[in-house]
Amino acid sequence: AQSVTQPDIHITVSEGASLELRCNYSYGATPYLFWYVQSPGQGLQLLLKYFSGDTLVQGIKGFEAEFKRSQSSFNLRKPSVHWSDAAEYFCAVARMNSGGYQKVTFGTGTKLQVIP
Amino acid sequence: DTEVTQTPKHLVMGMTNKKSLKCEQHMGHRAMYWYKQKAKKPPELMFVYSYEKLSINESVPSRFSPECPNSSLLNLHLHALQPEDSALYLCASSQSPFVTTANYGYTFGSGTRLTVV
């Protein structure tokens, strides 16, 4: 089954430091991959997405992610973290069910804590 | 308008109550979704509506009844819920219900925090 794995449950970084959140996927064909961010008690906001083409994708809020087929990874990065980036981050994959409809499945999430 | 609006933001209901959650979008999206999110867990898909028709039901108990009156509106009717149904209920929409490169991902509402007592 197609899925995504986020190996880090919780990450703490200092404000201004660089950030990398890991995501690994399992899927036979080219996956449709997303990163979402969720602030406490809020809905999810799409940061960026990868469907095909350039493997380095730029998103909102200064985030980027790199698709690496050889490593089955889609890691999220930011060169300098701001305190407002503290949130839960979800990697997600879109797959097609037998009826042709998309189903988006989320990883278990990585909680980011930013310290001064 | 690039938002998905969910009401109410908070709901407390007894196990014998009937209540409804409402979701609205005016982006012309043709697919709408209900997700359930328990604390410290990822969202789990419940229902998918495609062009106002139910296309996916993830074996959700019948005490949850979705309804899509028109292309902009999605309801979730609740009846005889259990305390374990307490969760954040998220609505989302997407341009298309299909996996295509033109699909720009989901737009989520901020959710309804449901507590069943």
Short mmCIF file of C-alpha atoms in Angstrom, two decimals:
data_model
loop_
_atom_site.label_atom_id
_atom_site.label_comp_id
_atom_site.label_asym_id
_atom_site.label_seq_id
_atom_site.Cartn_x
_atom_site.Cartn_y
_atom_site.Cartn_z
CA ALA A 1 0.00 0.00 0.00
CA GLN A 2 1.13 3.49 -0.71
CA SER A 3 2.17 5.33 2.43
CA VAL A 4 4.44 7.95 3.90
CA THR A 5 6.61 7.65 6.97
CA GLN A 6 7.86 10.49 9.10
CA PRO A 7 10.55 9.02 11.33
CA ASP A 8 10.87 12.02 13.64
CA ILE A 9 8.00 12.53 16.07
CA HIS A 10 9.44 15.66 17.63
CA ILE A 11 12.24 18.04 16.59
CA THR A 12 13.64 21.03 18.44
CA VAL A 13 15.67 23.70 16.68
CA SER A 14 16.98 27.09 17.66
CA GLU A 15 15.53 30.16 16.03
CA GLY A 16 17.63 31.07 13.01
CA ALA A 17 18.97 27.55 12.58
CA SER A 18 18.31 25.43 9.52
CA LEU A 19 15.62 22.78 9.48
CA GLU A 20 15.10 19.48 7.73
CA LEU A 21 12.06 17.28 8.31
CA ARG A 22 12.21 13.79 6.90
CA CYS A 23 9.57 11.98 4.89
CA ASN A 24 9.88 8.62 3.17
CA TYR A 25 7.29 7.22 0.82
CA SER A 26 6.49 3.83 -0.55
CA TYR A 27 4.83 3.71 -3.95
CA GLY A 28 5.55 1.94 -7.20
CA ALA A 29 4.91 4.82 -9.59
CA THR A 30 5.71 8.51 -9.35
CA PRO A 31 3.97 9.70 -6.22
CA TYR A 32 2.04 12.90 -5.71
CA LEU A 33 3.53 14.28 -2.51
CA PHE A 34 2.62 17.17 -0.23
CA TRP A 35 3.73 18.89 2.92
CA TYR A 36 1.14 20.46 5.20
CA VAL A 37 1.53 22.48 8.38
CA GLN A 38 -0.94 22.57 11.26
CA SER A 39 -0.89 25.06 14.11
CA PRO A 40 -2.52 23.93 17.38
CA GLY A 41 -6.29 23.59 17.08
CA GLN A 42 -6.24 24.69 13.46
CA GLY A 43 -6.74 23.14 10.08
CA LEU A 44 -3.94 22.16 7.73
CA GLN A 45 -2.24 24.56 5.35
CA LEU A 46 -0.55 23.36 2.18
CA LEU A 47 3.15 24.29 2.13
CA LEU A 48 4.15 22.73 -1.17
CA LYS A 49 3.52 19.84 -3.51
CA TYR A 50 5.37 17.62 -5.96
CA PHE A 51 3.79 15.98 -8.97
CA SER A 52 6.57 15.75 -11.54
CA GLY A 53 9.37 17.75 -13.13
CA ASP A 54 11.91 19.68 -11.11
CA THR A 55 12.74 17.67 -8.02
CA LEU A 56 13.35 20.76 -5.89
CA VAL A 57 10.06 22.47 -5.17
CA GLN A 58 9.55 25.81 -3.53
CA GLY A 59 6.68 26.48 -1.20
CA ILE A 60 5.23 29.19 0.95
CA LYS A 61 6.84 30.68 4.07
CA GLY A 62 10.36 30.02 2.74
CA PHE A 63 10.05 26.23 2.74
CA GLU A 64 11.37 23.92 0.05
CA ALA A 65 11.40 20.17 -0.43
CA GLU A 66 13.48 17.84 -2.55
CA PHE A 67 12.14 14.69 -4.17
CA LYS A 68 14.76 11.94 -4.30
CA ARG A 69 13.51 8.86 -6.07
CA SER A 70 16.65 6.86 -5.25
CA GLN A 71 16.06 7.37 -1.55
CA SER A 72 12.23 7.38 -1.68
CA SER A 73 12.35 10.64 0.21
CA PHE A 74 10.67 14.02 0.14
CA ASN A 75 12.34 16.01 2.89
CA LEU A 76 11.21 19.48 3.87
CA ARG A 77 13.82 22.18 4.47
CA LYS A 78 14.08 25.76 5.59
CA PRO A 79 17.38 27.64 5.83
CA SER A 80 16.45 29.79 8.83
CA VAL A 81 13.63 28.90 11.21
CA HIS A 82 11.42 31.55 12.80
CA TRP A 83 9.59 31.13 16.10
CA SER A 84 6.30 31.23 14.20
CA ASP A 85 7.26 28.00 12.40
CA ALA A 86 6.56 26.01 15.55
CA ALA A 87 3.74 23.66 14.54
CA GLU A 88 2.98 20.11 13.43
CA TYR A 89 4.15 19.16 9.96
CA PHE A 90 2.54 16.41 7.93
CA CYS A 91 3.89 14.74 4.83
CA ALA A 92 1.14 13.32 2.63
CA VAL A 93 0.72 11.26 -0.51
CA ALA A 94 -2.16 11.21 -2.96
CA ARG A 95 -3.13 7.87 -4.37
CA MET A 96 -5.88 6.75 -6.66
CA ASN A 97 -8.50 4.30 -5.52
CA SER A 98 -10.12 1.70 -7.76
CA GLY A 99 -12.72 4.24 -8.85
CA GLY A 100 -10.09 6.72 -9.98
CA TYR A 101 -10.64 9.10 -7.10
CA GLN A 102 -7.77 10.53 -5.16
CA LYS A 103 -7.24 9.69 -1.52
CA VAL A 104 -4.70 11.68 0.43
CA THR A 105 -3.01 9.79 3.25
CA PHE A 106 -1.01 11.61 5.88
CA GLY A 107 2.11 10.61 7.74
CA THR A 108 2.08 10.58 11.51
CA GLY A 109 3.46 14.09 11.71
CA THR A 110 6.52 15.81 13.14
CA LYS A 111 6.08 18.36 15.87
CA LEU A 112 8.52 21.24 15.54
CA GLN A 113 9.57 23.21 18.59
CA VAL A 114 11.57 26.40 18.12
CA ILE A 115 13.65 27.71 21.01
CA PRO A 116 15.08 31.22 21.32
CA ASP B 1 -12.43 33.67 -1.80
CA THR B 2 -9.78 31.03 -1.12
CA GLU B 3 -11.12 29.63 2.12
CA VAL B 4 -13.03 26.69 3.45
CA THR B 5 -15.33 27.81 6.26
CA GLN B 6 -16.45 25.40 8.96
CA THR B 7 -19.11 26.01 11.57
CA PRO B 8 -19.38 25.73 14.46
CA LYS B 9 -15.80 25.95 15.69
CA HIS B 10 -16.65 24.11 18.89
CA LEU B 11 -19.50 21.74 19.67
CA VAL B 12 -20.40 19.84 22.82
CA MET B 13 -23.16 17.28 22.46
CA GLY B 14 -24.71 14.51 24.48
CA MET B 15 -24.86 10.95 23.26
CA THR B 16 -28.57 11.25 22.47
CA ASN B 17 -28.31 14.56 20.61
CA LYS B 18 -28.54 15.23 16.91
CA LYS B 19 -26.28 17.91 15.54
CA SER B 20 -24.77 18.94 12.23
CA LEU B 21 -21.42 20.27 11.11
CA LYS B 22 -21.31 22.64 8.17
CA CYS B 23 -18.61 23.28 5.60
CA GLU B 24 -18.67 25.85 2.81
CA GLN B 25 -16.32 26.80 -0.03
CA HIS B 26 -16.70 29.23 -2.91
CA MET B 27 -13.61 28.34 -4.92
CA GLY B 28 -15.50 26.27 -7.49
CA HIS B 29 -13.89 23.11 -6.18
CA ARG B 30 -15.68 19.95 -7.29
CA ALA B 31 -14.47 17.63 -4.55
CA MET B 32 -15.09 17.95 -0.82
CA TYR B 33 -13.88 15.83 2.04
CA TRP B 34 -14.48 15.08 5.70
CA TYR B 35 -11.54 14.09 7.85
CA LYS B 36 -11.44 13.11 11.51
CA GLN B 37 -8.39 13.95 13.60
CA LYS B 38 -7.82 12.61 17.09
CA ALA B 39 -5.34 14.33 19.39
CA LYS B 40 -1.71 13.88 18.34
CA LYS B 41 -2.74 11.83 15.30
CA PRO B 42 -2.86 12.58 11.58
CA PRO B 43 -6.17 13.29 9.89
CA GLU B 44 -8.07 10.21 8.74
CA LEU B 45 -10.33 10.29 5.72
CA MET B 46 -14.02 9.69 6.34
CA PHE B 47 -15.91 10.70 3.19
CA VAL B 48 -15.25 12.07 -0.28
CA TYR B 49 -17.83 13.89 -2.38
CA SER B 50 -17.14 14.25 -6.06
CA TYR B 51 -19.40 16.52 -8.09
CA GLU B 52 -21.87 16.45 -5.23
CA LYS B 53 -22.04 12.67 -5.13
CA LEU B 54 -20.61 10.44 -2.43
CA SER B 55 -17.67 8.65 -4.01
CA ILE B 56 -15.77 7.30 -1.01
CA ASN B 57 -17.01 6.17 2.40
CA GLU B 58 -14.17 4.83 4.50
CA SER B 59 -16.41 2.39 6.38
CA VAL B 60 -17.59 5.15 8.69
CA PRO B 61 -20.28 4.18 11.25
CA SER B 62 -23.82 5.17 10.26
CA ARG B 63 -24.08 7.57 13.18
CA PHE B 64 -22.14 9.90 10.86
CA SER B 65 -24.22 10.91 7.85
CA PRO B 66 -22.75 13.21 5.19
CA GLU B 67 -24.75 15.38 2.85
CA CYS B 68 -23.79 17.60 -0.07
CA PRO B 69 -26.76 19.86 -0.89
CA ASN B 70 -24.85 21.76 -3.60
CA SER B 71 -21.36 22.20 -4.96
CA SER B 72 -20.39 24.73 -2.29
CA LEU B 73 -21.82 23.12 0.81
CA LEU B 74 -21.02 19.96 2.74
CA ASN B 75 -22.73 18.84 5.94
CA LEU B 76 -21.98 16.12 8.43
CA HIS B 77 -25.00 15.01 10.44
CA LEU B 78 -24.28 13.48 13.82
CA HIS B 79 -26.57 11.22 15.82
CA ALA B 80 -26.08 8.97 18.83
CA LEU B 81 -22.35 9.58 18.99
CA GLN B 82 -20.02 7.99 21.50
CA PRO B 83 -17.42 9.73 23.66
CA GLU B 84 -14.69 8.18 21.50
CA ASP B 85 -16.03 10.19 18.57
CA SER B 86 -14.68 13.33 20.23
CA ALA B 87 -12.15 14.79 17.81
CA LEU B 88 -11.35 17.64 15.45
CA TYR B 89 -13.45 17.27 12.31
CA LEU B 90 -11.84 18.81 9.28
CA CYS B 91 -13.44 19.66 5.98
CA ALA B 92 -11.35 20.07 2.86
CA SER B 93 -11.92 20.74 -0.80
CA SER B 94 -9.93 20.29 -3.98
CA GLN B 95 -10.26 21.46 -7.54
CA SER B 96 -10.74 17.93 -8.81
CA PRO B 97 -11.47 14.59 -7.16
CA PHE B 98 -8.92 12.93 -9.43
CA VAL B 99 -5.17 12.60 -9.15
CA THR B 100 -3.94 14.98 -11.82
CA THR B 101 -1.11 17.44 -12.18
CA ALA B 102 -3.70 20.19 -12.32
CA ASN B 103 -4.83 19.35 -8.83
CA TYR B 104 -3.40 21.83 -6.42
CA GLY B 105 -3.85 19.85 -3.25
CA TYR B 106 -6.45 20.25 -0.59
CA THR B 107 -7.65 23.44 1.04
CA PHE B 108 -8.62 22.73 4.63
CA GLY B 109 -11.00 24.49 6.95
CA SER B 110 -9.96 25.23 10.52
CA GLY B 111 -12.14 22.42 11.82
CA THR B 112 -14.88 21.80 14.35
CA ARG B 113 -13.71 20.65 17.77
CA LEU B 114 -16.36 18.10 18.82
CA THR B 115 -16.77 16.85 22.37
CA VAL B 116 -19.26 14.08 23.09
CA VAL B 117 -20.34 13.84 26.72
#
